[in-house]
Short mmCIF file of C-alpha atoms in Angstrom, two decimals:
data_model
loop_
_atom_site.label_atom_id
_atom_site.label_comp_id
_atom_site.label_asym_id
_atom_site.label_seq_id
_atom_site.Cartn_x
_atom_site.Cartn_y
_atom_site.Cartn_z
CA MET A 1 22.80 -20.44 24.91
CA GLY A 2 19.59 -21.93 23.48
CA GLY A 3 16.46 -20.05 22.19
CA PRO A 4 15.65 -18.62 18.87
CA LYS A 5 18.09 -16.37 17.10
CA LYS A 6 17.41 -13.25 15.09
CA TYR A 7 18.16 -13.51 11.26
CA SER A 8 17.16 -11.27 8.16
CA VAL A 9 17.29 -11.41 4.38
CA GLU A 10 16.43 -8.87 1.60
CA PHE A 11 15.14 -9.53 -1.97
CA PHE A 12 13.79 -7.54 -4.97
CA GLY A 13 11.39 -8.34 -7.47
CA VAL A 14 8.10 -8.23 -5.35
CA PHE A 15 5.90 -5.33 -6.22
CA ASP A 16 8.76 -3.55 -7.87
CA THR A 17 10.39 -2.79 -4.51
CA VAL A 18 12.84 -4.09 -1.80
CA THR A 19 11.53 -6.54 0.51
CA GLN A 20 13.08 -7.26 3.85
CA VAL A 21 12.21 -10.22 6.23
CA ILE A 22 13.38 -10.04 9.67
CA GLY A 23 12.63 -12.50 12.45
CA TYR A 24 13.36 -15.12 15.04
CA ALA A 25 13.78 -18.67 14.30
CA GLU A 26 15.42 -21.91 15.99
CA SER A 27 18.09 -22.19 13.28
CA GLN A 28 19.21 -20.45 9.91
CA SER A 29 17.71 -23.23 7.80
CA LYS A 30 14.54 -22.69 9.60
CA PHE A 31 14.42 -19.19 8.83
CA ASP A 32 15.32 -19.68 5.34
CA TYR A 33 12.39 -22.08 5.09
CA PHE A 34 10.03 -19.40 6.29
CA SER A 35 11.70 -16.38 4.13
CA ASN A 36 11.69 -18.57 1.12
CA LYS A 37 7.94 -19.30 1.38
CA ILE A 38 7.29 -15.65 2.02
CA GLU A 39 9.10 -14.62 -0.99
CA LYS A 40 7.35 -17.35 -3.25
CA ARG A 41 3.94 -16.33 -2.19
CA LEU A 42 4.71 -12.70 -2.70
CA GLN A 43 6.16 -13.29 -6.02
CA ASP A 44 2.80 -15.27 -7.14
CA LEU A 45 0.71 -12.45 -5.79
CA THR A 46 2.60 -9.72 -7.55
CA LYS A 47 2.08 -11.47 -10.81
CA LEU A 48 -1.74 -11.90 -10.06
CA TYR A 49 -2.13 -8.31 -9.26
CA ASP A 50 0.12 -6.90 -11.99
CA ILE A 51 -1.50 -4.46 -14.42
CA TYR A 52 1.33 -4.00 -16.62
CA ASN A 53 2.91 -7.39 -17.55
CA THR A 54 1.44 -10.71 -19.04
CA TYR A 55 2.77 -14.18 -17.63
CA GLU A 56 2.13 -17.32 -19.42
CA GLY A 57 -0.43 -19.48 -18.08
CA ILE A 58 -1.75 -16.84 -15.73
CA SER A 59 -4.91 -14.61 -16.02
CA ASN A 60 -4.16 -11.49 -13.81
CA LEU A 61 -5.60 -8.07 -13.52
CA LYS A 62 -3.98 -7.01 -16.86
CA THR A 63 -5.88 -9.79 -18.46
CA ILE A 64 -9.15 -8.42 -17.09
CA ASN A 65 -8.36 -4.95 -18.25
CA ASP A 66 -7.31 -6.20 -21.81
CA ASN A 67 -11.01 -7.94 -21.79
CA ALA A 68 -12.77 -5.02 -20.78
CA GLY A 69 -16.11 -4.90 -22.54
CA LYS A 70 -15.23 -8.10 -24.07
CA GLN A 71 -15.62 -10.93 -21.76
CA PRO A 72 -15.48 -12.28 -18.36
CA VAL A 73 -12.01 -13.55 -17.36
CA HIS A 74 -11.62 -16.69 -15.19
CA VAL A 75 -9.25 -15.82 -12.48
CA ASP A 76 -7.66 -17.12 -9.11
CA LYS A 77 -9.63 -16.78 -6.01
CA ASP A 78 -6.64 -14.58 -4.74
CA ILE A 79 -7.98 -12.25 -7.41
CA ILE A 80 -11.68 -12.53 -6.53
CA ASN A 81 -10.97 -11.89 -2.74
CA MET A 82 -8.82 -8.86 -3.47
CA LEU A 83 -11.22 -7.08 -5.41
CA LYS A 84 -14.13 -8.04 -3.11
CA PHE A 85 -11.81 -6.54 -0.16
CA SER A 86 -11.28 -3.49 -2.58
CA ARG A 87 -15.00 -3.06 -3.10
CA ASP A 88 -15.58 -2.82 0.64
CA LYS A 89 -12.76 -0.16 1.07
CA TYR A 90 -14.45 1.92 -1.71
CA ALA A 91 -17.43 2.03 0.65
CA LEU A 92 -15.63 2.51 3.82
CA THR A 93 -13.46 5.45 2.01
CA GLU A 94 -16.54 6.90 0.41
CA GLY A 95 -14.98 6.45 -2.97
CA ARG A 96 -11.32 8.11 -2.32
CA VAL A 97 -9.88 4.32 -2.69
CA ASN A 98 -11.25 3.07 -5.96
CA ILE A 99 -9.64 0.38 -8.04
CA ALA A 100 -11.78 1.42 -10.95
CA LEU A 101 -9.67 4.48 -11.48
CA GLY A 102 -7.29 2.91 -13.68
CA ALA A 103 -8.37 5.20 -16.74
CA VAL A 104 -7.20 8.23 -14.73
CA LEU A 105 -4.29 6.82 -12.96
CA SER A 106 -2.78 5.60 -16.27
CA ILE A 107 -2.74 9.06 -17.67
CA TRP A 108 -0.85 10.25 -14.69
CA HIS A 109 1.57 7.55 -14.98
CA ASP A 110 2.35 7.96 -18.49
CA TYR A 111 2.73 11.97 -17.61
CA ARG A 112 4.97 11.11 -14.66
CA GLU A 113 6.93 8.66 -16.48
CA ALA A 114 7.55 11.19 -19.24
CA GLY A 115 8.31 13.81 -16.75
CA ILE A 116 10.89 12.00 -14.91
CA SER A 117 12.73 10.92 -18.01
CA ASP A 118 12.78 14.42 -19.49
CA PRO A 119 12.48 16.78 -16.63
CA LYS A 120 12.69 19.95 -18.71
CA ASN A 121 9.56 19.19 -20.58
CA ALA A 122 7.56 17.67 -17.74
CA LYS A 123 3.90 18.60 -18.08
CA LEU A 124 0.66 18.01 -16.25
CA PRO A 125 -2.10 15.82 -17.90
CA PRO A 126 -4.76 18.08 -19.51
CA MET A 127 -7.82 18.48 -17.36
CA ASP A 128 -10.19 17.68 -20.21
CA LYS A 129 -8.37 14.20 -20.97
CA LEU A 130 -8.42 13.33 -17.26
CA GLU A 131 -12.29 14.21 -17.04
CA ASP A 132 -13.00 12.15 -20.15
CA ALA A 133 -10.96 9.23 -18.52
CA ASN A 134 -13.19 9.61 -15.04
CA LYS A 135 -16.45 8.93 -16.96
CA HIS A 136 -15.21 5.29 -17.11
CA THR A 137 -14.30 4.78 -13.21
CA ASN A 138 -17.55 3.42 -12.15
CA ILE A 139 -16.77 0.59 -9.53
CA ASN A 140 -20.24 -0.94 -10.09
CA ASP A 141 -19.16 -1.73 -13.83
CA VAL A 142 -16.64 -4.24 -12.19
CA VAL A 143 -18.75 -7.32 -12.20
CA ILE A 144 -17.51 -10.38 -9.78
CA ASP A 145 -19.09 -13.70 -10.37
CA GLU A 146 -17.89 -15.64 -7.42
CA THR A 147 -19.70 -18.94 -8.55
CA ASN A 148 -17.74 -18.91 -11.65
CA ASP A 149 -14.62 -17.17 -10.35
CA THR A 150 -14.93 -14.58 -12.93
CA VAL A 151 -14.32 -10.82 -13.32
CA PHE A 152 -15.75 -8.59 -16.13
CA LEU A 153 -15.61 -5.00 -16.95
CA ARG A 154 -18.50 -3.67 -18.41
CA ASP A 155 -17.17 -0.61 -19.58
CA PRO A 156 -14.68 -1.18 -22.54
CA GLU A 157 -12.84 1.98 -21.55
CA MET A 158 -12.20 1.27 -17.80
CA SER A 159 -9.33 -0.45 -16.15
CA LEU A 160 -8.35 -1.61 -12.68
CA ASP A 161 -5.55 0.03 -10.78
CA VAL A 162 -5.01 -1.81 -7.18
CA GLY A 163 -1.94 0.26 -6.29
CA ALA A 164 -3.49 1.63 -3.16
CA ILE A 165 -4.57 -1.70 -1.87
CA ALA A 166 -2.71 -4.84 -3.38
CA LYS A 167 0.63 -4.45 -1.60
CA GLY A 168 -0.79 -4.32 1.85
CA TYR A 169 -3.41 -6.95 0.95
CA ALA A 170 -0.84 -9.18 -0.11
CA VAL A 171 1.26 -8.78 2.74
CA GLU A 172 -1.61 -9.54 5.07
CA ILE A 173 -2.45 -12.78 3.33
CA VAL A 174 1.32 -13.71 3.58
CA ALA A 175 1.57 -12.85 7.23
CA LYS A 176 -1.41 -14.88 8.28
CA GLU A 177 -0.25 -18.06 6.21
CA ILE A 178 3.37 -17.92 7.34
CA GLU A 179 2.21 -17.42 11.08
CA ALA A 180 0.19 -20.62 10.76
CA GLU A 181 3.25 -22.45 9.62
CA GLY A 182 5.08 -21.41 12.77
CA PHE A 183 6.67 -18.09 12.06
CA THR A 184 5.55 -16.29 15.20
CA SER A 185 7.73 -13.40 15.57
CA GLY A 186 8.96 -11.64 12.65
CA VAL A 187 8.68 -8.32 10.51
CA ILE A 188 7.71 -8.36 6.68
CA SER A 189 8.39 -5.07 5.24
CA VAL A 190 7.54 -4.59 1.48
CA GLY A 191 8.83 -1.15 0.27
CA GLY A 192 8.09 0.30 3.78
CA ASN A 193 4.62 -1.58 3.89
CA VAL A 194 5.34 -3.09 7.28
CA ARG A 195 3.50 -6.01 9.01
CA VAL A 196 4.88 -7.38 12.20
CA ILE A 197 3.97 -10.95 13.66
CA GLY A 198 3.95 -11.43 17.21
CA HIS A 199 6.71 -9.57 19.14
CA PRO A 200 10.49 -10.02 19.17
CA SER A 201 11.59 -13.12 20.73
CA ASP A 202 14.63 -11.73 22.42
CA GLY A 203 13.07 -12.15 26.16
CA VAL A 204 13.36 -8.47 26.42
CA ARG A 205 11.25 -6.32 24.18
CA LYS A 206 7.38 -6.91 23.94
CA ARG A 207 7.16 -4.75 20.77
CA TRP A 208 8.84 -4.28 17.42
CA GLY A 209 10.32 -0.83 16.82
CA ILE A 210 9.29 0.36 13.29
CA GLY A 211 11.01 3.82 12.08
CA LEU A 212 8.61 6.28 10.31
CA GLN A 213 10.59 8.01 7.56
CA ASP A 214 11.21 11.68 7.82
CA PRO A 215 9.85 13.35 4.66
CA LYS A 216 12.49 15.87 4.72
CA ALA A 217 15.25 12.97 4.53
CA GLU A 218 14.31 12.22 1.09
CA ILE A 219 15.00 15.83 0.02
CA ASN A 220 18.19 16.18 2.08
CA GLY A 221 19.54 12.91 1.11
CA THR A 222 19.74 11.67 4.84
CA GLN A 223 18.38 8.62 6.58
CA ASN A 224 16.69 10.54 9.41
CA LEU A 225 13.57 9.04 11.06
CA LEU A 226 10.59 11.16 11.93
CA ASP A 227 9.95 8.80 14.74
CA THR A 228 9.54 5.19 15.97
CA VAL A 229 6.31 3.30 16.84
CA PHE A 230 6.42 0.21 18.68
CA VAL A 231 3.90 -2.49 17.75
CA LYS A 232 3.13 -5.97 17.95
CA ASP A 233 0.76 -8.13 15.67
CA SER A 234 0.14 -4.93 13.50
CA SER A 235 0.83 -3.12 10.38
CA VAL A 236 2.43 0.20 9.85
CA VAL A 237 1.73 1.69 6.56
CA THR A 238 2.74 5.27 5.17
CA SER A 239 1.64 7.45 2.02
CA GLY A 240 3.88 10.35 1.21
CA ASP A 241 4.52 12.92 -1.22
CA TYR A 242 8.20 11.81 -1.45
CA GLN A 243 7.67 8.37 -2.61
CA ARG A 244 6.83 8.51 -6.35
CA TYR A 245 6.58 12.03 -7.82
CA TYR A 246 7.78 14.38 -10.65
CA ILE A 247 8.19 18.04 -11.02
CA VAL A 248 6.47 20.43 -13.08
CA ASP A 249 7.37 24.28 -13.16
CA GLY A 250 9.05 23.57 -9.78
CA LYS A 251 6.02 22.04 -7.87
CA ARG A 252 6.01 18.32 -7.03
CA TYR A 253 3.16 16.24 -8.27
CA ASN A 254 2.89 12.73 -6.33
CA HIS A 255 1.11 9.61 -7.44
CA ILE A 256 -1.78 9.75 -4.86
CA ILE A 257 -4.72 11.10 -6.85
CA ASP A 258 -7.91 12.78 -5.37
CA PRO A 259 -10.68 11.33 -7.33
CA ASP A 260 -12.76 14.25 -6.57
CA THR A 261 -10.10 16.89 -8.02
CA LEU A 262 -8.29 14.28 -10.61
CA MET A 263 -5.15 16.22 -9.37
CA SER A 264 -2.36 15.08 -7.11
CA ALA A 265 -3.21 15.11 -3.34
CA ASP A 266 -1.09 17.87 -1.58
CA LYS A 267 -2.61 18.30 1.99
CA PHE A 268 0.21 16.60 3.75
CA ARG A 269 3.94 15.51 3.61
CA ALA A 270 2.98 11.85 4.77
CA VAL A 271 0.30 10.01 6.56
CA SER A 272 1.05 6.86 8.53
CA VAL A 273 -1.62 4.27 9.84
CA VAL A 274 -1.27 1.68 12.45
CA THR A 275 -3.79 -1.34 12.57
CA ALA A 276 -3.55 -4.93 12.64
CA ASP A 277 -4.77 -5.73 8.83
CA SER A 278 -2.26 -4.38 6.28
CA GLY A 279 -4.74 -4.18 3.51
CA LEU A 280 -6.87 -1.87 5.55
CA ALA A 281 -3.68 0.19 6.48
CA ASP A 282 -2.67 0.45 2.98
CA ALA A 283 -6.24 1.62 1.86
CA LEU A 284 -6.72 3.82 4.77
CA SER A 285 -3.15 5.68 4.42
CA THR A 286 -4.18 6.61 0.94
CA CYS A 287 -7.57 8.05 1.82
CA LEU A 288 -6.25 9.87 4.72
CA PHE A 289 -3.64 11.61 2.59
CA ILE A 290 -6.54 12.76 0.28
CA LEU A 291 -9.04 13.87 2.92
CA ASP A 292 -8.63 16.94 4.85
CA TYR A 293 -7.29 16.64 8.62
CA GLU A 294 -10.52 16.95 10.25
CA ASP A 295 -12.30 14.58 8.01
CA GLY A 296 -9.67 11.97 7.98
CA LEU A 297 -9.55 11.96 11.97
CA LYS A 298 -13.21 11.43 12.10
CA LEU A 299 -12.77 8.52 9.91
CA VAL A 300 -10.03 7.06 11.82
CA GLN A 301 -12.08 7.55 15.10
CA SER A 302 -15.02 5.53 13.62
CA ILE A 303 -12.95 2.36 12.99
CA PRO A 304 -11.89 0.34 15.96
CA GLY A 305 -8.17 -0.46 16.32
CA VAL A 306 -6.91 2.22 13.83
CA GLU A 307 -4.24 4.84 14.67
CA ALA A 308 -2.68 7.57 12.44
CA CYS A 309 -0.32 10.23 12.45
CA TRP A 310 -0.22 13.24 9.90
CA VAL A 311 3.09 15.02 8.81
CA MET A 312 1.55 18.36 7.93
CA LYS A 313 3.01 20.74 5.24
CA ASP A 314 5.00 22.59 7.69
CA ASP A 315 6.44 19.47 9.03
CA SER A 316 4.59 19.51 12.19
CA ILE A 317 3.04 16.19 13.33
CA LYS A 318 -0.61 15.62 14.51
CA ALA A 319 -1.43 12.00 15.78
CA THR A 320 -4.36 10.20 17.37
CA ASP A 321 -4.08 9.84 21.09
CA GLY A 322 -3.49 6.04 20.63
CA MET A 323 -0.84 6.59 18.10
CA LYS A 324 0.95 9.05 20.59
CA LYS A 325 1.18 6.21 23.17
CA ILE A 326 3.13 3.93 20.81
CA MET A 327 5.55 6.67 19.61
CA LYS A 328 8.97 7.24 20.81
CA LYS A 329 9.70 10.92 20.49
CA LEU A 330 6.12 12.21 20.43
CA GLY A 331 4.91 9.96 23.38
CA GLY A 332 7.96 8.49 24.99
CA ALA A 333 7.10 4.94 24.14
CA THR A 334 9.60 2.00 24.37
CA GLY A 335 9.68 -1.56 23.00
CA SER A 336 9.66 -3.02 26.57
CA GLU A 337 6.07 -2.04 27.25
CA GLY A 338 3.44 -4.79 26.71
#
């Protein structure tokens, strides 16, 4: 039988997580060509957006942070464009997603790592320490010079942390580039940050089925799915309290920090967003995880083409009408619908 066949590959080392590429191609060699280009591009973007490591010959976000208050740093256009995108999302989310929050997030990171390494002595960061760091999180102190391709942090004590945006933004870049090269039916999943291209080329399905993880599964050690959403040319991104966390005095503290309270957000178990742009989906899933449900729903309804569902603390599910329509359990959707 002719026609494209389905292939898949997994690789590690991109954004510190597992990446899976699934897609249809006319041959294994053609699929390998696409997947190798995806992996290489994601590796390059991982280095550019890294705040922890230095790479020879590359000026990345760590380079910018290291030069805070000292001098502008000449960077690649992929950094300039990502920071501009992030600035726009700061405005859209009214500051809930702030790439200039690095001084606060680095404290939480250190305490979380220490708590994971030594659970018996896990501690919360002192609030006075967090409040002092929060004085150095003004996004207006991030100076982007597009003419000279430089970035300068005016405040010597500030730092960038693009964890809420970079992965989704990078996946969107790669998806558009590889689609332009002819990869028109596939799924790129970077640590569960999913971007689908076109629809399955199997002659049957018109949408890809993407599983949403049940937050309880992580606790129980099972692989249960909360639900399945059926999408085409879209992104599916989830923020949850089960992804990166540590436990202090029996309470779980996840990695998503509310900039208003400077504490770990704890209103939901998980929030999933479906929209065309993976960078937007990444930013919104973080924002909605922080906002109250009513405020988050208003935000979603104000942005065309965005759908979302919330897993509440009691494990019940709330979803926008459009999200319900593409969910298997909640809305009876199937992959055969256009």
